[in-house]
Tab-separated table of C-alpha atoms and ligand atoms in Angstrom:
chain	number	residue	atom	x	y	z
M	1306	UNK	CA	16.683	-17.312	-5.840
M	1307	UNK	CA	16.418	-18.701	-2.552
M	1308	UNK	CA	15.769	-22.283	-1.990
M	1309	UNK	CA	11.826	-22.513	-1.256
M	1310	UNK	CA	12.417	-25.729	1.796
M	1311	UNK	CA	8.952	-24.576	3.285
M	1312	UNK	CA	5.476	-25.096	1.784
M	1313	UNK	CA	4.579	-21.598	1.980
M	1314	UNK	CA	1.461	-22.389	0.945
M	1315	UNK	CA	0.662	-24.285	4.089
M	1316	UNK	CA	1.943	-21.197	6.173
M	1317	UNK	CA	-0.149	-18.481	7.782
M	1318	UNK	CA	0.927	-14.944	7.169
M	1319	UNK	CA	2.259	-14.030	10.010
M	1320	UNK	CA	4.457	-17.080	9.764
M	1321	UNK	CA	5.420	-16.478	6.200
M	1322	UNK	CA	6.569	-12.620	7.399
M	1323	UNK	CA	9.291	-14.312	9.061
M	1324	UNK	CA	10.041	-17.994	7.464
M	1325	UNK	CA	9.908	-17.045	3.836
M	1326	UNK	CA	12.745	-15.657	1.865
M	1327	UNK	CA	15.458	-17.517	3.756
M	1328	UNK	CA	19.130	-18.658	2.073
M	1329	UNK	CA	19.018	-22.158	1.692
M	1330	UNK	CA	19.943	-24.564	4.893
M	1331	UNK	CA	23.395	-25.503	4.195
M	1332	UNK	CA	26.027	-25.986	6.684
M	1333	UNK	CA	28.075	-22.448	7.822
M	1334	UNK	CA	24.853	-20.591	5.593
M	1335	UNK	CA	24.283	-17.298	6.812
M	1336	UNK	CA	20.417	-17.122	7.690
M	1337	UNK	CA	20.202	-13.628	6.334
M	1338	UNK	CA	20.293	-13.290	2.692
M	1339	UNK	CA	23.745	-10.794	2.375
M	1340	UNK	CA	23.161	-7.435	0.273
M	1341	UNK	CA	25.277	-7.783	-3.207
M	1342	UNK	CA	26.829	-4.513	-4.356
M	1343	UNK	CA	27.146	-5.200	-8.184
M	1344	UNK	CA	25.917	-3.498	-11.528
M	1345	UNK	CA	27.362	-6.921	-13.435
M	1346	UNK	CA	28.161	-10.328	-13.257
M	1347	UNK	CA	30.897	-12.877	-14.207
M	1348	UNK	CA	30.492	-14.570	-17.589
M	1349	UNK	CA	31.953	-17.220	-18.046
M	1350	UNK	CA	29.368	-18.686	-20.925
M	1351	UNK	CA	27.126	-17.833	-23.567
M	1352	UNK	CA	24.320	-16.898	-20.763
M	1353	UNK	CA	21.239	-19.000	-20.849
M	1354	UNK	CA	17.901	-17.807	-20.142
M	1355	UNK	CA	17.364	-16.844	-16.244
M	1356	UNK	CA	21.081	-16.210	-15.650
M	1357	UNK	CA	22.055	-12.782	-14.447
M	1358	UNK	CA	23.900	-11.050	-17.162
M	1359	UNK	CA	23.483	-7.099	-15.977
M	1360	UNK	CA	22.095	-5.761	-12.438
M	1361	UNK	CA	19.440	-3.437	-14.543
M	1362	UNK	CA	17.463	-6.997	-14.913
M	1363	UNK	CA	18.286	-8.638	-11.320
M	1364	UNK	CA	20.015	-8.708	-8.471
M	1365	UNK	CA	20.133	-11.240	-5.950
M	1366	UNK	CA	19.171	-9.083	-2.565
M	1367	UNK	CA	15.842	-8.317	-4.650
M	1368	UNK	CA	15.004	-12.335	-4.718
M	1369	UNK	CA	14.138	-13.118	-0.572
M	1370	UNK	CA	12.026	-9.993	-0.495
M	1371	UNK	CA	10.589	-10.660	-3.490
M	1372	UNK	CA	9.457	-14.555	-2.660
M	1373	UNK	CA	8.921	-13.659	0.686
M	1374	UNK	CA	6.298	-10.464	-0.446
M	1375	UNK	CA	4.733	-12.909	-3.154
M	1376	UNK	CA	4.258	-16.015	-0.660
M	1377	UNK	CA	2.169	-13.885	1.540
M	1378	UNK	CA	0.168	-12.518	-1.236
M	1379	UNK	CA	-0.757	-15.760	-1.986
M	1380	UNK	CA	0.574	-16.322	-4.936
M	1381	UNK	CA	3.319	-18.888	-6.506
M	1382	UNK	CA	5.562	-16.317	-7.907
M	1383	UNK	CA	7.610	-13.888	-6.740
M	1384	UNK	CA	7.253	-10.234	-6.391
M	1385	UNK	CA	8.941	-7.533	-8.475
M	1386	UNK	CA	10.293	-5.021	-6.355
M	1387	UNK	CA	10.783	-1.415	-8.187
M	1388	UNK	CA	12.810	1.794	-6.653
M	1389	UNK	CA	8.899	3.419	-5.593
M	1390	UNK	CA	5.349	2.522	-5.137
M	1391	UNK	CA	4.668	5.178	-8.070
M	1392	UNK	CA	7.611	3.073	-10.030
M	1393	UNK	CA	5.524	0.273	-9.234
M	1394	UNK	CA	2.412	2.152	-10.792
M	1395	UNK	CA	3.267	2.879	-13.807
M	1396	UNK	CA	4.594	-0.431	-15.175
M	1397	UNK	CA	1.271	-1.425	-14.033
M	1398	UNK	CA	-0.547	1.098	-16.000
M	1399	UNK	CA	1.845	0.235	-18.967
M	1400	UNK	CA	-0.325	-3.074	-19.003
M	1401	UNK	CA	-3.078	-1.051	-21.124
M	1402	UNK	CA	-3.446	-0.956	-24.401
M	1403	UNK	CA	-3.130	2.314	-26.091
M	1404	UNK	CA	-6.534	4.093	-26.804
M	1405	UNK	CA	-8.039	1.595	-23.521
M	1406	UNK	CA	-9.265	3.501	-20.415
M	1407	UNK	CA	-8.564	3.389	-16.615
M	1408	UNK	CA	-11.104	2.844	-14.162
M	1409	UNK	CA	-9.737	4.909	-10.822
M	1410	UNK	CA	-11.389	5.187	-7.905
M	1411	UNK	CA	-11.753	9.283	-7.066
M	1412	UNK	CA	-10.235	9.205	-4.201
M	1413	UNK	CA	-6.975	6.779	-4.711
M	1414	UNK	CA	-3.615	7.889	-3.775
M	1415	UNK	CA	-2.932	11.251	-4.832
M	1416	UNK	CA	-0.026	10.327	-7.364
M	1417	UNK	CA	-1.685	7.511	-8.939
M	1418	UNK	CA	-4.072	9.623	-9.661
M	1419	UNK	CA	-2.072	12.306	-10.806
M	1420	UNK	CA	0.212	9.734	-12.963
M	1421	UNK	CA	-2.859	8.358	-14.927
M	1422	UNK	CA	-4.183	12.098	-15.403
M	1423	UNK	CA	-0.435	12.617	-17.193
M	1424	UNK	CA	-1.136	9.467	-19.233
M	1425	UNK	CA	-4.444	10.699	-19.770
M	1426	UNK	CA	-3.530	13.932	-21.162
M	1427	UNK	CA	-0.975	12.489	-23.537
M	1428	UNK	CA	-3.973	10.844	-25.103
M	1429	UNK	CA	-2.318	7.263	-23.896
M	1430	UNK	CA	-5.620	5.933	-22.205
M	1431	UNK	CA	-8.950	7.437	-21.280
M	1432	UNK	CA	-9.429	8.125	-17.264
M	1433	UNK	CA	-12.714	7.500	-15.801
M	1434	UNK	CA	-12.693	8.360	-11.830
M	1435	UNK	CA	-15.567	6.557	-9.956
M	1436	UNK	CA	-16.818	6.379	-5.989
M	1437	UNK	CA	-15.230	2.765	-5.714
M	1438	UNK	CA	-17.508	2.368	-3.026
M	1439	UNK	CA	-21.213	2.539	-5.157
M	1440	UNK	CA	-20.621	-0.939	-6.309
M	1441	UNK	CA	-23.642	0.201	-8.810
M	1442	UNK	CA	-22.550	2.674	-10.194
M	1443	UNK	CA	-19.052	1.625	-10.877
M	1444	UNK	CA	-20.521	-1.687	-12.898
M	1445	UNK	CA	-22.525	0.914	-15.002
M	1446	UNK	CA	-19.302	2.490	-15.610
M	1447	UNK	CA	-17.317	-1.064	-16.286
M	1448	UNK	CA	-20.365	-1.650	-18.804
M	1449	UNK	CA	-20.519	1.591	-20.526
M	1450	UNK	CA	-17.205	1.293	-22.054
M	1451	UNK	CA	-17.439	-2.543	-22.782
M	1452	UNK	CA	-20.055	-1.218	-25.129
M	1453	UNK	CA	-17.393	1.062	-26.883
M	1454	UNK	CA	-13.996	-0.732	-26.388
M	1455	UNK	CA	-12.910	-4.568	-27.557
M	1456	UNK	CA	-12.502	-6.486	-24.588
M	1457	UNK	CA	-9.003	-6.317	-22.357
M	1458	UNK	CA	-8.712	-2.710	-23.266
M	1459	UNK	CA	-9.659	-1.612	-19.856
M	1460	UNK	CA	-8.046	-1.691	-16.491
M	1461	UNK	CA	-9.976	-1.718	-13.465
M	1462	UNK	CA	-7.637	0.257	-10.468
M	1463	UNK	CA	-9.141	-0.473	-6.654
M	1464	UNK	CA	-7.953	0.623	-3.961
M	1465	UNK	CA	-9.452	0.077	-0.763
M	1466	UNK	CA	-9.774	1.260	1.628
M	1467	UNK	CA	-8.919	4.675	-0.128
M	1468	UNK	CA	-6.411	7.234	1.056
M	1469	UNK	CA	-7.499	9.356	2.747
M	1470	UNK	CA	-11.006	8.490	2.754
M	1471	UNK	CA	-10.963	5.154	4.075
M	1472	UNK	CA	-13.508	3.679	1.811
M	1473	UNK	CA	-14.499	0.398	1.312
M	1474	UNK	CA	-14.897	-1.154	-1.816
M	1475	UNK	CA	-16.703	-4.541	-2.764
M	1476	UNK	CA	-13.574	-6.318	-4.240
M	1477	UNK	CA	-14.606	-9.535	-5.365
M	1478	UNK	CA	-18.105	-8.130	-6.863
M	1479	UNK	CA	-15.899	-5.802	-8.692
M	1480	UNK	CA	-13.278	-7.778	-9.899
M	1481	UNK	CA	-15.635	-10.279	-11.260
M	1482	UNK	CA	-17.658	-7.460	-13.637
M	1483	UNK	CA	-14.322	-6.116	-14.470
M	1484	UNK	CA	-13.221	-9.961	-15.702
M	1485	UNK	CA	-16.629	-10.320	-17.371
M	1486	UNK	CA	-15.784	-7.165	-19.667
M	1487	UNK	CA	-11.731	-8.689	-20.140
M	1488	UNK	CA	-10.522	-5.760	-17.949
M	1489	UNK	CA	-6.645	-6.429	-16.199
M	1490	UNK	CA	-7.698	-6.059	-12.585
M	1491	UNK	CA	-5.249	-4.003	-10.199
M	1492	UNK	CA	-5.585	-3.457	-6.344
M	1493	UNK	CA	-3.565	-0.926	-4.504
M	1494	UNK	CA	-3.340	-3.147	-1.205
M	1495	UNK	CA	-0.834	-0.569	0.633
M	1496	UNK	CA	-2.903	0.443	2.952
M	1497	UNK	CA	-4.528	-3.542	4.122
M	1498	UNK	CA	-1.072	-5.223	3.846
M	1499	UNK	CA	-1.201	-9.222	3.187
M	1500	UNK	CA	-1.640	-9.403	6.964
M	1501	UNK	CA	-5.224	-7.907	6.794
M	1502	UNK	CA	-6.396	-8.644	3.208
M	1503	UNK	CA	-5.481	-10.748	0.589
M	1504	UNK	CA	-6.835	-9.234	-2.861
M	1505	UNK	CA	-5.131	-12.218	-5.533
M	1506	UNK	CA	-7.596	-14.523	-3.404
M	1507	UNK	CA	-10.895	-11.575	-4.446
M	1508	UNK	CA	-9.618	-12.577	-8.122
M	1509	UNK	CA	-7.514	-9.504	-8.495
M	1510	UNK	CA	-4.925	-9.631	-11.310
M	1511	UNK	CA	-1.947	-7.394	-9.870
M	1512	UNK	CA	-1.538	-6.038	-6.414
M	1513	UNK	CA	0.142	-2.936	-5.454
M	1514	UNK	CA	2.313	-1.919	-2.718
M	1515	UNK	CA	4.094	1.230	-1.862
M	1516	UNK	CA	6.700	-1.071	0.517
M	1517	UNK	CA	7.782	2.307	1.592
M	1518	UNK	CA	4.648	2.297	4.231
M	1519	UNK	CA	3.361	-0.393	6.198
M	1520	UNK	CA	5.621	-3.555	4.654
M	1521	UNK	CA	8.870	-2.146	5.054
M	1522	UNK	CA	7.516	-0.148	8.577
M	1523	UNK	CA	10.185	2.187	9.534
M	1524	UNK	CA	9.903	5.432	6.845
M	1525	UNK	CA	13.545	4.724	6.240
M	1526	UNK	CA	13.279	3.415	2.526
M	1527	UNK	CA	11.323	4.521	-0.611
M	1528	UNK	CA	10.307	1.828	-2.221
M	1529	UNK	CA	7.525	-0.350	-4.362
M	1530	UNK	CA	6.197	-3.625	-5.288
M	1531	UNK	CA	4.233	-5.333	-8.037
M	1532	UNK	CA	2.587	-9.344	-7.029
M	1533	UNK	CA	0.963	-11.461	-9.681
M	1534	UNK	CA	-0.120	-15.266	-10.189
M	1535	UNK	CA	0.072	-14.884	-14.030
M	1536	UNK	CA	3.183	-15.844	-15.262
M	1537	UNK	CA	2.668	-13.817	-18.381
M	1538	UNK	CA	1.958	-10.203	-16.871
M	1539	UNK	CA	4.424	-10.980	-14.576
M	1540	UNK	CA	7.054	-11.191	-17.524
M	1541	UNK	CA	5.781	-7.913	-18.713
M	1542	UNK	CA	5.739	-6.158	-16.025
M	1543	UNK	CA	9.496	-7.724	-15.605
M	1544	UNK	CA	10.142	-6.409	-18.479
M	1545	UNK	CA	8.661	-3.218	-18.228
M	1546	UNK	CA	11.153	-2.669	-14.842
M	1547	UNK	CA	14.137	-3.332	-16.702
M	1548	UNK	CA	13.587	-1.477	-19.761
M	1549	UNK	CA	12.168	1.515	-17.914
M	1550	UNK	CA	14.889	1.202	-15.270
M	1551	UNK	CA	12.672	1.794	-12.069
M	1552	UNK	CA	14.891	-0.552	-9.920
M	1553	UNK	CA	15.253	-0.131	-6.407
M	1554	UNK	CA	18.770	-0.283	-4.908
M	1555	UNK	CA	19.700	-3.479	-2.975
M	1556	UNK	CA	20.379	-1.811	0.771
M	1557	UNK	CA	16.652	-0.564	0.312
M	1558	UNK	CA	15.681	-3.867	-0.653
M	1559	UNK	CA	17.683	-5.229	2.377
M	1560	UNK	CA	15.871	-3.242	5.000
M	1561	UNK	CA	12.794	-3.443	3.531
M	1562	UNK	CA	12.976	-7.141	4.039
M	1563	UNK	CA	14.108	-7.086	7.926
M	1564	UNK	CA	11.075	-4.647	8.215
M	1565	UNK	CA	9.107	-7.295	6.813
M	1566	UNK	CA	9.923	-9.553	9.268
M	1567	UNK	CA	7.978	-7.792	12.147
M	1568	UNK	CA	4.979	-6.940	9.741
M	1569	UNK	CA	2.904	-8.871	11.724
M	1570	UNK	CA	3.327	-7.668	14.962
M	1571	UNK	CA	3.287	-4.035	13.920
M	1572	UNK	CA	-0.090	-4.487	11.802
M	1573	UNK	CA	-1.637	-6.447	15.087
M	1574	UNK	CA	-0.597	-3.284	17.715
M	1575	UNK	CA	-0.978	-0.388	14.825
M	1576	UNK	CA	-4.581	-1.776	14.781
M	1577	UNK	CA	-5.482	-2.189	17.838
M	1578	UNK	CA	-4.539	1.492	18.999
M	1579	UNK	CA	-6.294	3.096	15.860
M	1580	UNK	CA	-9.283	1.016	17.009
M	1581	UNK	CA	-9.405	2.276	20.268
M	1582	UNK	CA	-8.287	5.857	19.200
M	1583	UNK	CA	-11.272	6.093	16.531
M	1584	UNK	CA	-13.633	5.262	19.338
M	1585	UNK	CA	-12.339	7.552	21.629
M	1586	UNK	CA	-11.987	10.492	19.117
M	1587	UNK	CA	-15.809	9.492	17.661
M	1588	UNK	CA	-16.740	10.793	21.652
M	1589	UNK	CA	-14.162	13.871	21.250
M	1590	UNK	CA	-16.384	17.547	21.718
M	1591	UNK	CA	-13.755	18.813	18.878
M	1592	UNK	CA	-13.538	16.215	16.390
M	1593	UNK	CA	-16.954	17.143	13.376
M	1594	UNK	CA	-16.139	12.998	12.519
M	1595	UNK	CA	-14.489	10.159	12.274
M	1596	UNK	CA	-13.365	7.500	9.674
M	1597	UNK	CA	-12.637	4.500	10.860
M	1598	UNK	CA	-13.950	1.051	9.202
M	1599	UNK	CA	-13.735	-0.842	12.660
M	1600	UNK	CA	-16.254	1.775	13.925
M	1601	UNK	CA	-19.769	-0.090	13.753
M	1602	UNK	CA	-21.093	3.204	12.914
M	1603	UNK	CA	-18.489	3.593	9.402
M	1604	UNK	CA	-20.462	3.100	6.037
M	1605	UNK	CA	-17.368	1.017	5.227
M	1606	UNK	CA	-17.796	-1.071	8.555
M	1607	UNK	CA	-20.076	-3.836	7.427
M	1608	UNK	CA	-18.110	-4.882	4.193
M	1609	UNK	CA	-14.305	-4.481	6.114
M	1610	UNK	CA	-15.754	-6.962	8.753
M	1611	UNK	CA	-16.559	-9.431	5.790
M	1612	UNK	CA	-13.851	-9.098	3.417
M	1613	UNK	CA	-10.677	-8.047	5.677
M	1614	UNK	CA	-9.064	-9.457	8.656
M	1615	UNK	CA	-8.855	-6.421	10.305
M	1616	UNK	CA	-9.764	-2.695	10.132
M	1617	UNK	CA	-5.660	-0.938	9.242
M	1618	UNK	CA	-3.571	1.476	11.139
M	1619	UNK	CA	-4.937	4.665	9.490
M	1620	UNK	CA	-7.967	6.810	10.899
M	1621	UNK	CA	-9.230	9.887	9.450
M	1622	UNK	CA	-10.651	12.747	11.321
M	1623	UNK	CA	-12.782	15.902	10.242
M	1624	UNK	CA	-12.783	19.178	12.321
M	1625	UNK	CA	-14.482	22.035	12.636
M	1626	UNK	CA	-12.661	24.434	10.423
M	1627	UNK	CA	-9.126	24.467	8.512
M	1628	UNK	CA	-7.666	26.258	11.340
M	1629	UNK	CA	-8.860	24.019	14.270
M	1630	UNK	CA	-7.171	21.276	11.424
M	1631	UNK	CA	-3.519	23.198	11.414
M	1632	UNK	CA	-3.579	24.006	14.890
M	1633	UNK	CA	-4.112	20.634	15.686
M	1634	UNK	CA	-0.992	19.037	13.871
M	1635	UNK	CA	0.963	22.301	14.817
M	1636	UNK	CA	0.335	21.492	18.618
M	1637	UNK	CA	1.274	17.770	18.842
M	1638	UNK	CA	4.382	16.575	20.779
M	1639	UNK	CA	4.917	13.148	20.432
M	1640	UNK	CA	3.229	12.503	17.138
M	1641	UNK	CA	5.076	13.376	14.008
M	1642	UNK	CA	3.391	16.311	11.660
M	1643	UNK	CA	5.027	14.460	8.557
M	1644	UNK	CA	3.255	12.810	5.109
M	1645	UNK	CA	3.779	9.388	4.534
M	1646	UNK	CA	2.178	6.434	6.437
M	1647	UNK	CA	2.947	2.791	8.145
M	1648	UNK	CA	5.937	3.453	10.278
M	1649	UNK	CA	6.511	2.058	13.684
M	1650	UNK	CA	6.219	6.418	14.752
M	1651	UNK	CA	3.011	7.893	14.549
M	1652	UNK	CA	2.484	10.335	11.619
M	1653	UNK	CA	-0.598	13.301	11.287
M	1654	UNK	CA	-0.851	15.453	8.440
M	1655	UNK	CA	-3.899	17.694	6.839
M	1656	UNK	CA	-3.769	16.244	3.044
M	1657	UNK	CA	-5.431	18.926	1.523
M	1658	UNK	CA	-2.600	21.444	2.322
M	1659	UNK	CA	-1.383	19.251	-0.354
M	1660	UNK	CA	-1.868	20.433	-3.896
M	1661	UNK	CA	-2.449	17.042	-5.728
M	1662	UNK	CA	-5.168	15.960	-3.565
M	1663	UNK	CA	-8.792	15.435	-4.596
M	1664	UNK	CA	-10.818	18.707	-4.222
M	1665	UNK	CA	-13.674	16.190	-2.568
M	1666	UNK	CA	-11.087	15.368	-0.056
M	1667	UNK	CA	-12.640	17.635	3.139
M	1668	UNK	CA	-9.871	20.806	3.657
M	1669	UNK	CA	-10.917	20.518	7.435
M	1670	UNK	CA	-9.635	16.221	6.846
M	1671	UNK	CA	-6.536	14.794	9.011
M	1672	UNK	CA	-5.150	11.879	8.545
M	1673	UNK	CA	-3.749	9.792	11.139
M	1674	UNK	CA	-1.061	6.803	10.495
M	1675	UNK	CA	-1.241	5.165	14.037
M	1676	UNK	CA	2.245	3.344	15.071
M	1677	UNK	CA	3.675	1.087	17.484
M	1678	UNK	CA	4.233	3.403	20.522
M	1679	UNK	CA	1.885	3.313	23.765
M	1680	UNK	CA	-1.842	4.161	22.915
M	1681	UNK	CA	-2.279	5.921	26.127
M	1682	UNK	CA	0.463	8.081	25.367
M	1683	UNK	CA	-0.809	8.755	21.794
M	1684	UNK	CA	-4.382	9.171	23.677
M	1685	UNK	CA	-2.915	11.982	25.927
M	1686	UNK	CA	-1.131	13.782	23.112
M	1687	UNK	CA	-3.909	14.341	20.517
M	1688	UNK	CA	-5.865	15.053	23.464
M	1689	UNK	CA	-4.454	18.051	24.879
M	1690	UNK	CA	-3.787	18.770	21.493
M	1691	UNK	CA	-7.385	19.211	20.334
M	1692	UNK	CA	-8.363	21.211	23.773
M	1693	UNK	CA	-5.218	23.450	22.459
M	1694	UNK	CA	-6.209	23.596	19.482
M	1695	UNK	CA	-10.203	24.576	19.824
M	1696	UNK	CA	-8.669	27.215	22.483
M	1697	UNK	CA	-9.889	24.781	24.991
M	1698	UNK	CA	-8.292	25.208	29.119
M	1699	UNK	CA	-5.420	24.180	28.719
M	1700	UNK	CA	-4.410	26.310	25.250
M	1701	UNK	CA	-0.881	27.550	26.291
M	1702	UNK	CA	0.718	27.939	22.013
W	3077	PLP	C1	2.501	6.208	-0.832
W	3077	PLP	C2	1.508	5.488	-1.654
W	3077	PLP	C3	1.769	5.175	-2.996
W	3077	PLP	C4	3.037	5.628	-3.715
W	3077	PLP	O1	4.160	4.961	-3.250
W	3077	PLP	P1	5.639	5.628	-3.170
W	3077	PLP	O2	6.429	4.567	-2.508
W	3077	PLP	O3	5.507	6.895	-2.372
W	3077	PLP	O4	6.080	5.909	-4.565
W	3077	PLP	C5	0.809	4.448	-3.689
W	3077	PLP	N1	-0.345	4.070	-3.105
W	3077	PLP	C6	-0.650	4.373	-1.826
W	3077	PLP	C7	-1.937	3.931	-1.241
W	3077	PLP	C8	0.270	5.092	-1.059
W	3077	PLP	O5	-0.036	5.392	0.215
């Protein structure tokens, strides 16, 4: 583990993007943590608890990421990285207790979803899917089964603001009922990053990240993470990595960490564009709607503006039919027609042409990941995409 020489407490996020996870600052020290290419280590005595033994349990390129990811989450220990977000996921859902149930929002991420339906099936936990963003009706849920199941038998899963949807849930209201009934409380914060929101500071117990979007910023590496302040889930979940073997390889873990490094500055320009796009597409004769928390006009709006330092990189936008949709994505130039999310490129994809996804997912939906390129540019191209794509003027396909 790296030597921690800064208060990272004391250190704003975008500082702690860049300071934390360094080697320690001895002379002729590289200031890049190297990447180590071993499945074992030397022995050379009985090994005592916390030594590496076997690179199944650790390796060292995992550690700077890892204390780097878990300073800006806010919390005192570090990270566990795993080989996917969905890796990530299910040592998370291994936290409940057979015959508990799984509050999910009905619109989270496709394979979480899809991952706690499997479980479901298999008759490991009940699933309950909720709109995460009627705070009312989700604590009627929460109480429901306190009246049936003993108490830390349920995990409550947010996610927020959901993909694709972009809705906003109340986190700290939430987490709190959740606590009152002894539920494990998890947030999927992949799509806020540490730079915008904070969940461990709403009370949430675990916090998700697929690193393979926003945090690691390039769509170069699949990968995942799990942060915690409770020493004891944290040694689960640990453990739950190394027996289950959903360890991500150190060159991943390498890159995802110089990604990390520019998080900031990524997050601030990804932001600002979608924020001006959403306005501009909101005015757009061929766009049926837009969702956007920063719009004043969102349903989310109100709650993003208190709870989040920011509004993300992703916008969703409804058109007027499926094929207006696929004619859209099919006619862009400098945008990418790709899945995925939180690269520096700009990505647009119709999810529903996706089996997994939620049926109440609109078919007419795409989903926008804004990057880092010019906004004026990215104006232009959706632009004379949508006018081709409506068989507007300009339709030349
Ligand atoms: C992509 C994604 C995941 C899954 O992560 P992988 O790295 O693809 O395994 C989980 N949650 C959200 C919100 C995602 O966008």
């Amino acid at each position: 583990m790296t030597e921690p020489h800064l208060q990272y407490a004391d250190l704003a996020p975008d500082t702690l993007t860049v300071a934390a996870g360094r080697p320690p600052r001895e002379h002729d020290a590289p200031v890049n943590a190297p990447i180590v290419l071993t499945s074992t280590y030397h022995e050379t005595r009985i090994p005592e608890p916390g030594d590496r033994i076997y690179a199944r349990g650790s390796n060292p390129t995992w550690d700077p990421f890892e204390e780097a990811l878990g300073a800006l989450e806010g919390s005192d220990l570090q990270a566990l990285v795993f080989g996917s977000g969905i890796g990530a996921a299910a040592a998370a859902l291994s936290l409940v207790p057979p015959g508990g149930a799984v509050v999910m929002p009905r619109h989270a991420y496709a394979g979480s979803l899809s991952l706690a339906a499997g479980l479901a099936a298999q008759g490991r936990f009940e699933l309950r899917t909720v709109d995460i963003a009627d705070t009312a009706a989700v604590l009627a849920d929460l109480d429901a089964l306190a009246e049936r199941l003993d108490a830390s038998q349920v995990m409550l899963w947010l996610e927020s603001p959901t993909n694709p949807m972009l809705e906003v849930a109340e986190l700290a209201v939430l987490t709190e009922a959740g606590h009152a009934i002894g539920a494990v409380v998890v947030a999927d914060n992949t799509f806020n990053t540490p730079i915008v929101h904070r969940p461990l500071e709403a009370g949430v117990d675990v916090v998700l990240h697929s690193v393979t979007k926003w945090l690691s910023g390039h769509s170069d590496v699949v990968l995942g993470a799990l942060v915690t302040a409770d020493a004891g889930l944290r040694d689960r979940l640990l453990m739950h990595r190394t027996l289950h073997g959903a360890i991500a390889g150190p060159f991943e873990v390498w890159l995802a960490l110089r990604g990390l490094r520019t998080l900031a500055l990524r997050m601030e320009r990804s932001q600002a564009t979608a924020s001006s796009l959403a306005h501009r597409l909101a005015d757009h004769p061929a766009v049926r709607h837009v969702r956007y928390p920063g719009l004043p006009s969102d349903p989310g709006h109100q709650r993003a503006a208190a709870q989040f330092r920011g509004f993300g990189g992703i916008v969703s936008i409804e058109l007027e039919s499926v094929a207006v949709a696929d004619a859209l994505v099919a006619a862009v130039r400098l945008w990418l027609p790709a899945t995925s999310l939180g690269g520096v490129e700009s990505l647009i994809e119709r999810r529903r042409r996706q089996r997994a996804e939620p049926a109440t997912v609109p078919e007419t939906l795409v989903r926008l990941s804004v990057g880092i390129e010019n906004a004026e540019d990215l104006w232009a191209d959706l632009d004379q995409a949508l006018r081709r794509a409506v068989g507007g003027p300009d339709t030349e396909l």
